[in-house]
Coordinates of C-alpha atoms and ligand atoms in Angstrom, one line a residue:
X1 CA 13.1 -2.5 -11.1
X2 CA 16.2 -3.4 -9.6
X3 CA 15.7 -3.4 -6.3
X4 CA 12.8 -5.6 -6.2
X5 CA 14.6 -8.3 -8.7
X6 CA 17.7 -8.5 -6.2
X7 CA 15.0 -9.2 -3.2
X8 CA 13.1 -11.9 -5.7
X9 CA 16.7 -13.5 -6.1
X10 CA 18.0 -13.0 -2.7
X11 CA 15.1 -14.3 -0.8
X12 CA 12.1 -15.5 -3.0
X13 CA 10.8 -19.5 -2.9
X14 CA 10.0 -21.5 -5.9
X15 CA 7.1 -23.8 -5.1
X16 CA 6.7 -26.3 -8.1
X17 CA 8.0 -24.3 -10.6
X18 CA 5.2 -22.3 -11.3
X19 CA 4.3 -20.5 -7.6
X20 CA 7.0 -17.9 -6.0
X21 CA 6.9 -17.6 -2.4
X22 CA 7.4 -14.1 -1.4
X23 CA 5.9 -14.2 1.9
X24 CA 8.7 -12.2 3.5
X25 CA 7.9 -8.9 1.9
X26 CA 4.8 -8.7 0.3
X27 CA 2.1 -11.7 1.0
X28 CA 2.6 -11.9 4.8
X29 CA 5.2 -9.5 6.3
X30 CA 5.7 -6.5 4.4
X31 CA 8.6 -4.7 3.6
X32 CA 7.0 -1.2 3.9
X33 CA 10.4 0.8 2.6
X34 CA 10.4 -1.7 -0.5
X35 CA 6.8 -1.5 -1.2
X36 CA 7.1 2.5 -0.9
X37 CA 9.7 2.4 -3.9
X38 CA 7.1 -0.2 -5.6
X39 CA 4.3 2.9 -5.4
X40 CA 6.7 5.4 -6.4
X41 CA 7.8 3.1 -9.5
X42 CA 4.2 2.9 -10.5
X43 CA 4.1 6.7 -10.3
X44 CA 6.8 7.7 -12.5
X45 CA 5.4 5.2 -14.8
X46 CA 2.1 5.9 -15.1
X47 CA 1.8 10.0 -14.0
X48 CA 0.9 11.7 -17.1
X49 CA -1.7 9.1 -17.4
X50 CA -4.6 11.3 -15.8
X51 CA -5.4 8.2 -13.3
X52 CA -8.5 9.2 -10.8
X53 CA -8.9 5.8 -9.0
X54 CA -6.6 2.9 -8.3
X55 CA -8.3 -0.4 -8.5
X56 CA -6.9 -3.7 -6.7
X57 CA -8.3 -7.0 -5.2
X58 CA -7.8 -8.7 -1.4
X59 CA -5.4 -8.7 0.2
X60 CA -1.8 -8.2 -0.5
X61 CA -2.9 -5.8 -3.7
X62 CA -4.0 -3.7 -1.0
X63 CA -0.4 -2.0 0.8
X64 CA 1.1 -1.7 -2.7
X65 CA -2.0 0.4 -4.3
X66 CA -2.2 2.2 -1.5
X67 CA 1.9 2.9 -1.6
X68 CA 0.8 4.5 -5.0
X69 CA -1.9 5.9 -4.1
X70 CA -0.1 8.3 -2.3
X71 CA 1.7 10.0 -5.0
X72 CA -1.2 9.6 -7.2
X73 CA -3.4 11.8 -4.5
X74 CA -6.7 9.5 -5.8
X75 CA -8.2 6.5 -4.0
X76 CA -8.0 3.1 -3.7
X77 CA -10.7 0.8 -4.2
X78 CA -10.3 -3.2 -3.4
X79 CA -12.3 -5.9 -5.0
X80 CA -13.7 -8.2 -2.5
X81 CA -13.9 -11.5 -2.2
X82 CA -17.4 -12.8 -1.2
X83 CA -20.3 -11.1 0.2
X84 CA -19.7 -8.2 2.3
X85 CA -22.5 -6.2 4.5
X86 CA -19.8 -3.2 4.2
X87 CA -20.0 -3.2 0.1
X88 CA -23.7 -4.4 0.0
X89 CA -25.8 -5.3 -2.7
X90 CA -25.4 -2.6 -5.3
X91 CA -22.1 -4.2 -7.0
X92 CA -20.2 -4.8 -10.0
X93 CA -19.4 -8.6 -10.1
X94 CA -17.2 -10.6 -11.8
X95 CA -15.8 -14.4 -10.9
X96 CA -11.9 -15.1 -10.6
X97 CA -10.2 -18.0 -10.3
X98 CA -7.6 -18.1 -7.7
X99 CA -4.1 -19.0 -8.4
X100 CA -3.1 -20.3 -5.4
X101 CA -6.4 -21.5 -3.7
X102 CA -7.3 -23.3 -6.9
X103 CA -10.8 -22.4 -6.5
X104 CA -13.6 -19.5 -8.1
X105 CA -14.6 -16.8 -6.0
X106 CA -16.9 -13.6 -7.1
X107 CA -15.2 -10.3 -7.2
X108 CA -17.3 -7.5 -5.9
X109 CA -16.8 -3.3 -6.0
X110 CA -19.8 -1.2 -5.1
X111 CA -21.2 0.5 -7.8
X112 CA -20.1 3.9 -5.5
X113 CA -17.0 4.0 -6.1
X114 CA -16.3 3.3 -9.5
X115 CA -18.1 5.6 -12.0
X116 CA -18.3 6.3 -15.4
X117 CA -16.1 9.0 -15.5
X118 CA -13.0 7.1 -13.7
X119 CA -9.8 6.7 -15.5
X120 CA -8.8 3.5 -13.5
X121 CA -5.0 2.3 -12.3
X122 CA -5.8 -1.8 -11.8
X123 CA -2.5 -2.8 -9.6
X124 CA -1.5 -6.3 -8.3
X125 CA 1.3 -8.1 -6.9
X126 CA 1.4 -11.0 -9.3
X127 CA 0.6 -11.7 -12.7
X128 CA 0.0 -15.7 -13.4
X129 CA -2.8 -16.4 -15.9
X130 CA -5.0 -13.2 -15.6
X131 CA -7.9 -14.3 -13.9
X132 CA -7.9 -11.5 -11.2
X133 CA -6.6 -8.7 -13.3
X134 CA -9.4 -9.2 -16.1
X135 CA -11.8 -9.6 -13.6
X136 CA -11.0 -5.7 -12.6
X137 CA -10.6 -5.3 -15.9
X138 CA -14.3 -6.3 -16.3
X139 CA -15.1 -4.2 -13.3
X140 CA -14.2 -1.3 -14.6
X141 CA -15.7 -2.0 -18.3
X142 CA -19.4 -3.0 -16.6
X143 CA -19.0 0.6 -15.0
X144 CA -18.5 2.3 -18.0
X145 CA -15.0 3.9 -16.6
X146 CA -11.8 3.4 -19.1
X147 CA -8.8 1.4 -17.8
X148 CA -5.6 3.4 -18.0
X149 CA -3.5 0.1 -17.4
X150 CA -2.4 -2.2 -15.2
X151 CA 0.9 -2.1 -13.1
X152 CA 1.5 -5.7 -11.7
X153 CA 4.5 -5.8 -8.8
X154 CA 6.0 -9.5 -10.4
X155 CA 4.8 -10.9 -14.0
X156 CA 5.4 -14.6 -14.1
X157 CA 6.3 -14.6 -18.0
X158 CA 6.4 -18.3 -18.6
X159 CA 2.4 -18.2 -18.2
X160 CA -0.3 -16.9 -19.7
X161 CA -1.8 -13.5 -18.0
X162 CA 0.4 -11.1 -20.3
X163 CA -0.2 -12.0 -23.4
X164 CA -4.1 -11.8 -22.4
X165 CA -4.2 -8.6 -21.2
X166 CA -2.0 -7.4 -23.8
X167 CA -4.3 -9.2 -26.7
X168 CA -7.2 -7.6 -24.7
X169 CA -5.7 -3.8 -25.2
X170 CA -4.6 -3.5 -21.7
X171 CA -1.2 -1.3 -21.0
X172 CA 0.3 -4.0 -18.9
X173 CA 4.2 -2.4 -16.9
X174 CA 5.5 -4.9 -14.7
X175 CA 8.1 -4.6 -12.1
X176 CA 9.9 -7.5 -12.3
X177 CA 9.6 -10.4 -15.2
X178 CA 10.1 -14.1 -14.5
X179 CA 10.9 -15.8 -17.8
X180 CA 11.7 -19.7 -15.3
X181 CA 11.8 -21.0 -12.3
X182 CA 12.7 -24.4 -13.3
X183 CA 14.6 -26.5 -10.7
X184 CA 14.1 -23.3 -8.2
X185 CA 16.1 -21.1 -10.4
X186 CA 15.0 -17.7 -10.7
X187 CA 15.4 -16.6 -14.6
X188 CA 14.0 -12.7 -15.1
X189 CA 13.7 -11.9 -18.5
Ligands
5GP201 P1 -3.8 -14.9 -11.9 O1 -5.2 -14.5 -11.6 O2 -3.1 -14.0 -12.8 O3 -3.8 -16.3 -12.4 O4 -3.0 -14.9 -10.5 C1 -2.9 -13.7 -9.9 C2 -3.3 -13.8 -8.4 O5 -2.9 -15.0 -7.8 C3 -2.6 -12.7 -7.6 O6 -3.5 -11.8 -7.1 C4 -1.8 -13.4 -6.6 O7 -2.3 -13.1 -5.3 C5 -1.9 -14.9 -6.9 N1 -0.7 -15.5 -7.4 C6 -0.5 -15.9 -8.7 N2 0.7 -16.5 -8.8 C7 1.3 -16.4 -7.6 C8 2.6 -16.8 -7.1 O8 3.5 -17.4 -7.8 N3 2.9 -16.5 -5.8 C9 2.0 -15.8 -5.0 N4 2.4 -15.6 -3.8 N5 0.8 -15.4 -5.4 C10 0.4 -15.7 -6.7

């Protein structure tokens, strides 16, 4: 998506090589016209795919899934971290390590709203090693419901997470592709 890559290059942060700050229009402030384009993307990619029910995790998956979910006409559903009294007891689980916290947490969707019969949408903003997108992934398995595939906003290429979800059977359609970041240059595949 060419919109999104120009933003990456324009005003994106490499952190160590291997972290991309994008704080200024999707993990802090959000650039609602740009993530509206994102959802519409996701759309045209995945509409004939019969999705009922977009999955994503806390927080910044949230705006973007719910950007598709708009042209999708199904709901959105967010993983959360932790224990919640508002999700309860009656869960599907599954632990995740964080990226950027460098730490485990549990995963959590109530058993309510994700059934069986779902044909599931998992969405993210970033794809590093796969931790959080094959812990929806397992999600939506322990439910029973079929994943449709995954849309991820910006696929760091240079690690892991692709190749698992692609070895795990997983549709994977990412926005944008980083193939480097070495020396904080931005490489897109
Ligand atoms: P993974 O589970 O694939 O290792 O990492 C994906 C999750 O970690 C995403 O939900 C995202 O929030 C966070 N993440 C991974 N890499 C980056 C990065 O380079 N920049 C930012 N801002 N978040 C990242």
């Amino acid at each position: 998506m060419e919109l999104l890559k120009k933003r990456i290059a324009e005003e994106a942060i490499v952190i160590n090589n291997d972290v991309l700050r994008v704080d200024m229009f999707i993990n802090h402030q959000i650039d609602v016209e740009l993530i509206n384009a994102v959802g519409k993307e996701f759309h045209r990619i995945f509409k004939d795919c019969g999705i009922t029910r977009i999955l994503t995790i806390e927080a910044s998956g949230i705006g973007i899934a719910c950007a598709a979910a708009q042209h999708f006409s199904v709901p959105v559903v967010f993983a959360r971290k932790g224990r919640h009294k508002n999700v309860g007891d009656d869960v599907y689980s599954s632990k995740v390590y964080s990226f950027t916290k460098d730490e485990s947490t549990d995963i959590r969707v109530s058993k309510k709203y994700m059934l069986q019969s779902d044909n599931v949408l998992i969405l993210d903003d970033f794809l590093a090693n796969g931790s959080a997108a094959m812990g929806l992934v397992d999600i939506v398995r322990q439910a029973g419901a079929r994943v449709a595939g995954a849309g991820i906003v910006i696929e760091k290429g240079f690690q892991p997470g692709g190749r698992l979800l692609r070895s795990e059977g997983i549709r994977l359609e990412s926005l944008a592709v980083i193939k480097s970041m070495e020396n904080g240059f931005i490489e897109f595949e």
